mmCIF file of C-alpha atoms and ligand atoms in Angstrom:
data_model
loop_
_atom_site.group_PDB
_atom_site.id
_atom_site.type_symbol
_atom_site.label_atom_id
_atom_site.label_comp_id
_atom_site.label_asym_id
_atom_site.label_seq_id
_atom_site.Cartn_x
_atom_site.Cartn_y
_atom_site.Cartn_z
ATOM 1 C CA UNK A 16 133.307 153.566 58.474
ATOM 2 C CA UNK A 17 131.286 154.832 55.514
ATOM 3 C CA UNK A 18 127.498 154.707 55.434
ATOM 4 C CA UNK A 19 125.409 155.832 52.463
ATOM 5 C CA UNK A 20 123.064 154.755 49.713
ATOM 6 C CA UNK A 21 123.728 152.666 46.619
ATOM 7 C CA UNK A 22 126.126 154.405 44.245
ATOM 8 C CA UNK A 23 126.556 157.407 46.532
ATOM 9 C CA UNK A 24 130.319 157.327 45.978
ATOM 10 C CA UNK A 25 131.651 155.604 49.125
ATOM 11 C CA UNK A 26 134.201 153.344 47.425
ATOM 12 C CA UNK A 27 135.278 156.101 45.026
ATOM 13 C CA UNK A 28 135.906 158.339 48.026
ATOM 14 C CA UNK A 29 138.027 155.685 49.753
ATOM 15 C CA UNK A 30 140.069 155.240 46.569
ATOM 16 C CA UNK A 31 140.491 158.990 46.195
ATOM 17 C CA UNK A 32 141.701 159.269 49.799
ATOM 18 C CA UNK A 33 143.953 156.238 50.065
ATOM 19 C CA UNK A 34 144.310 154.654 46.617
ATOM 20 C CA UNK A 35 143.705 151.001 45.745
ATOM 21 C CA UNK A 36 142.245 148.968 42.907
ATOM 22 C CA UNK A 37 139.585 150.272 40.487
ATOM 23 C CA UNK A 38 136.141 150.820 41.958
ATOM 24 C CA UNK A 39 133.652 148.000 41.620
ATOM 25 C CA UNK A 40 130.285 147.641 43.208
ATOM 26 C CA UNK A 41 130.694 146.789 46.899
ATOM 27 C CA UNK A 42 129.223 143.364 47.654
ATOM 28 C CA UNK A 43 129.971 143.012 51.345
ATOM 29 C CA UNK A 44 131.413 144.883 54.278
ATOM 30 C CA UNK A 45 135.093 145.344 53.435
ATOM 31 C CA UNK A 46 137.953 146.426 55.664
ATOM 32 C CA UNK A 47 140.102 148.493 53.319
ATOM 33 C CA UNK A 48 143.138 150.152 54.889
ATOM 34 C CA UNK A 49 141.859 152.625 57.471
ATOM 35 C CA UNK A 50 138.363 152.453 55.996
ATOM 36 C CA UNK A 51 135.394 150.172 56.448
ATOM 37 C CA UNK A 52 133.513 150.181 53.144
ATOM 38 C CA UNK A 53 129.900 149.038 53.052
ATOM 39 C CA UNK A 54 127.381 148.128 50.343
ATOM 40 C CA UNK A 55 124.748 150.792 49.733
ATOM 41 C CA UNK A 56 122.061 148.134 49.967
ATOM 42 C CA UNK A 57 122.789 147.834 53.680
ATOM 43 C CA UNK A 58 121.997 151.523 54.134
ATOM 44 C CA UNK A 59 118.923 151.447 51.925
ATOM 45 C CA UNK A 60 117.136 148.337 53.147
ATOM 46 C CA UNK A 61 115.924 148.351 56.719
ATOM 47 C CA UNK A 62 116.482 144.709 57.481
ATOM 48 C CA UNK A 63 120.130 144.917 56.392
ATOM 49 C CA UNK A 64 121.207 147.896 58.481
ATOM 50 C CA UNK A 65 121.706 145.612 61.465
ATOM 51 C CA UNK A 66 124.881 144.327 59.775
ATOM 52 C CA UNK A 67 126.175 147.888 59.691
ATOM 53 C CA UNK A 68 125.240 148.448 63.305
ATOM 54 C CA UNK A 69 127.206 145.454 64.543
ATOM 55 C CA UNK A 70 130.229 146.420 62.425
ATOM 56 C CA UNK A 71 130.061 150.003 63.701
ATOM 57 C CA UNK A 72 131.483 148.760 66.994
ATOM 58 C CA UNK A 73 134.840 148.570 65.162
ATOM 59 C CA UNK A 74 134.633 152.126 63.847
ATOM 60 C CA UNK A 75 136.260 155.204 65.347
ATOM 61 C CA UNK A 76 134.553 157.641 63.011
ATOM 62 C CA UNK A 77 131.307 157.432 61.049
ATOM 63 C CA UNK A 78 131.194 159.109 57.623
ATOM 64 C CA UNK A 79 127.670 159.575 56.304
ATOM 65 C CA UNK A 80 127.855 159.892 52.533
ATOM 66 C CA UNK A 81 125.115 161.778 50.696
ATOM 67 C CA UNK A 82 125.105 161.979 46.896
ATOM 68 C CA UNK A 83 124.541 165.626 45.946
ATOM 69 C CA UNK A 84 122.548 164.546 42.883
ATOM 70 C CA UNK A 85 119.998 162.753 45.051
ATOM 71 C CA UNK A 86 117.176 164.507 46.838
ATOM 72 C CA UNK A 87 116.531 161.895 49.495
ATOM 73 C CA UNK A 88 117.932 159.379 51.952
ATOM 74 C CA UNK A 89 116.527 156.131 53.266
ATOM 75 C CA UNK A 90 117.550 156.846 56.834
ATOM 76 C CA UNK A 91 114.848 158.054 59.206
ATOM 77 C CA UNK A 92 115.056 161.487 60.853
ATOM 78 C CA UNK A 93 117.767 161.772 63.536
ATOM 79 C CA UNK A 94 119.085 158.268 62.828
ATOM 80 C CA UNK A 95 122.748 159.175 63.283
ATOM 81 C CA UNK A 96 122.212 160.657 66.736
ATOM 82 C CA UNK A 97 122.459 157.123 68.133
ATOM 83 C CA UNK A 98 126.213 156.729 67.620
ATOM 84 C CA UNK A 99 128.747 157.349 70.349
ATOM 85 C CA UNK A 100 131.531 157.937 67.781
ATOM 86 C CA UNK A 101 131.952 161.275 66.025
ATOM 87 C CA UNK A 102 129.697 161.482 62.958
ATOM 88 C CA UNK A 103 130.821 163.548 59.971
ATOM 89 C CA UNK A 104 128.804 164.245 56.826
ATOM 90 C CA UNK A 105 130.242 163.986 53.316
ATOM 91 C CA UNK A 106 128.414 165.406 50.302
ATOM 92 C CA UNK A 107 129.769 163.649 47.200
ATOM 93 C CA UNK A 108 129.776 164.250 43.415
ATOM 94 C CA UNK A 109 129.809 168.040 43.684
ATOM 95 C CA UNK A 110 131.259 168.121 40.148
ATOM 96 C CA UNK A 111 128.262 166.304 38.665
ATOM 97 C CA UNK A 112 125.502 167.931 36.622
ATOM 98 C CA UNK A 113 122.485 168.319 38.867
ATOM 99 C CA UNK A 114 124.528 168.509 42.063
ATOM 100 C CA UNK A 115 122.692 170.410 44.763
ATOM 101 C CA UNK A 116 124.924 170.896 47.780
ATOM 102 C CA UNK A 117 122.412 172.795 49.937
ATOM 103 C CA UNK A 118 119.799 170.086 49.442
ATOM 104 C CA UNK A 119 122.281 167.329 50.321
ATOM 105 C CA UNK A 120 123.364 169.160 53.479
ATOM 106 C CA UNK A 121 119.729 169.537 54.515
ATOM 107 C CA UNK A 122 119.209 165.791 54.033
ATOM 108 C CA UNK A 123 122.237 165.070 56.250
ATOM 109 C CA UNK A 124 120.962 167.417 58.970
ATOM 110 C CA UNK A 125 117.537 165.782 58.840
ATOM 111 C CA UNK A 126 118.954 162.298 59.390
ATOM 112 C CA UNK A 127 120.895 163.449 62.437
ATOM 113 C CA UNK A 128 124.347 164.474 61.210
ATOM 114 C CA UNK A 129 125.077 167.309 63.610
ATOM 115 C CA UNK A 130 128.853 167.552 63.088
ATOM 116 C CA UNK A 131 130.893 168.969 60.259
ATOM 117 C CA UNK A 132 129.873 168.394 56.633
ATOM 118 C CA UNK A 133 132.496 168.191 53.869
ATOM 119 C CA UNK A 134 131.676 168.638 50.190
ATOM 120 C CA UNK A 135 133.853 166.637 47.838
ATOM 121 C CA UNK A 136 134.389 165.317 44.355
ATOM 122 C CA UNK A 137 136.331 162.094 43.996
ATOM 123 C CA UNK A 138 136.648 162.943 40.283
ATOM 124 C CA UNK A 139 138.190 166.421 40.485
ATOM 125 C CA UNK A 140 139.619 166.047 43.988
ATOM 126 C CA UNK A 141 137.836 169.140 45.253
ATOM 127 C CA UNK A 142 137.352 169.140 49.036
ATOM 128 C CA UNK A 143 139.417 166.015 49.632
ATOM 129 C CA UNK A 144 142.291 167.749 51.418
ATOM 130 C CA UNK A 145 139.904 169.318 53.948
ATOM 131 C CA UNK A 146 138.253 165.970 54.598
ATOM 132 C CA UNK A 147 141.600 164.200 54.868
ATOM 133 C CA UNK A 148 142.815 166.796 57.370
ATOM 134 C CA UNK A 149 139.665 166.447 59.472
ATOM 135 C CA UNK A 150 140.067 162.663 59.562
ATOM 136 C CA UNK A 151 143.734 162.993 60.568
ATOM 137 C CA UNK A 152 142.865 165.442 63.344
ATOM 138 C CA UNK A 153 140.373 163.009 64.791
ATOM 139 C CA UNK A 154 142.761 160.113 64.385
ATOM 140 C CA UNK A 155 145.135 161.784 66.875
ATOM 141 C CA UNK A 156 142.591 161.238 69.627
ATOM 142 C CA UNK A 157 141.838 157.616 68.716
ATOM 143 C CA UNK A 158 143.043 154.652 70.668
ATOM 144 C CA UNK A 159 144.323 152.241 68.037
HETATM 145 N N1 LIG B 15 130.748 162.751 38.842
HETATM 146 C C1 LIG B 15 131.111 162.003 39.888
HETATM 147 N N2 LIG B 15 130.822 160.696 39.906
HETATM 148 C C2 LIG B 15 131.211 159.979 40.984
HETATM 149 C C3 LIG B 15 131.883 160.554 42.089
HETATM 150 N N3 LIG B 15 132.112 159.600 43.008
HETATM 151 C C4 LIG B 15 131.593 158.464 42.496
HETATM 152 N N4 LIG B 15 131.052 158.687 41.281
HETATM 153 C C5 LIG B 15 130.409 157.685 40.413
HETATM 154 O O1 LIG B 15 129.271 157.156 41.064
HETATM 155 C C6 LIG B 15 129.154 155.763 40.809
HETATM 156 C C7 LIG B 15 129.093 154.996 42.115
HETATM 157 O O2 LIG B 15 130.305 155.152 42.801
HETATM 158 P P1 LIG B 15 130.788 154.115 43.928
HETATM 159 O O3 LIG B 15 132.027 154.672 44.534
HETATM 160 O O4 LIG B 15 130.833 152.730 43.394
HETATM 161 O O5 LIG B 15 129.565 154.217 44.948
HETATM 162 P P2 LIG B 15 129.305 153.345 46.255
HETATM 163 O O6 LIG B 15 128.660 154.242 47.253
HETATM 164 O O7 LIG B 15 130.570 152.672 46.676
HETATM 165 O O8 LIG B 15 128.242 152.274 45.727
HETATM 166 P P3 LIG B 15 127.862 150.816 46.354
HETATM 167 O O9 LIG B 15 129.150 150.045 46.479
HETATM 168 O O10 LIG B 15 126.907 150.245 45.356
HETATM 169 O O11 LIG B 15 127.201 151.059 47.658
HETATM 170 C C8 LIG B 15 130.352 155.377 39.938
HETATM 171 O O12 LIG B 15 129.935 155.373 38.600
HETATM 172 C C9 LIG B 15 131.327 156.495 40.192
HETATM 173 O O13 LIG B 15 132.186 156.710 39.106
HETATM 174 C C10 LIG B 15 132.191 161.958 42.022
HETATM 175 O O14 LIG B 15 132.774 162.567 42.913
HETATM 176 N N5 LIG B 15 131.762 162.620 40.899
HETATM 177 MG MG1 LIG B 16 130.999 150.727 47.009
#
């Protein structure tokens, strides 16, 4: 399940990992192959995050997506410590002008992502194989 702000690159990442139709703005929570895609609005607006929380019961792994061109996140400090599933950070758009990977990692740490952080570009494909491998490794321990 992917969490992250509006336009942070969640759907593009899913497409880069598992293919599918062209990326359009995500309007609702969508089960898409192995992924649960979510609208950025749900991560950015406090009263909507409850929809994500109830859906997270279906998720085996939480991916917290942080756009490397953004200097902030709407999640409060330590937010992601609440999950019982593994939580992995993904810094997106590392190919983009203005990308700042160190800043994005610091944002993820602040909001409670204590596990591994992967840095990727869905445009160039950089970092995707490492992320894919990490997901597959975790999948071996999941109960389907
Ligand atoms: N340069 C660059 N642009 C990207 C990358 N990933 C996504 N984008 C662009 O960022 C914009 C938003 O991407 P989406 O995948 O729709 O983002 P999202 O998080 O699914 O957005 P919502 O559905 O609104 O929550 C699009 O214009 C993408 O082309 C990337 O790795 N590099
Ligand atoms: Mg989307």
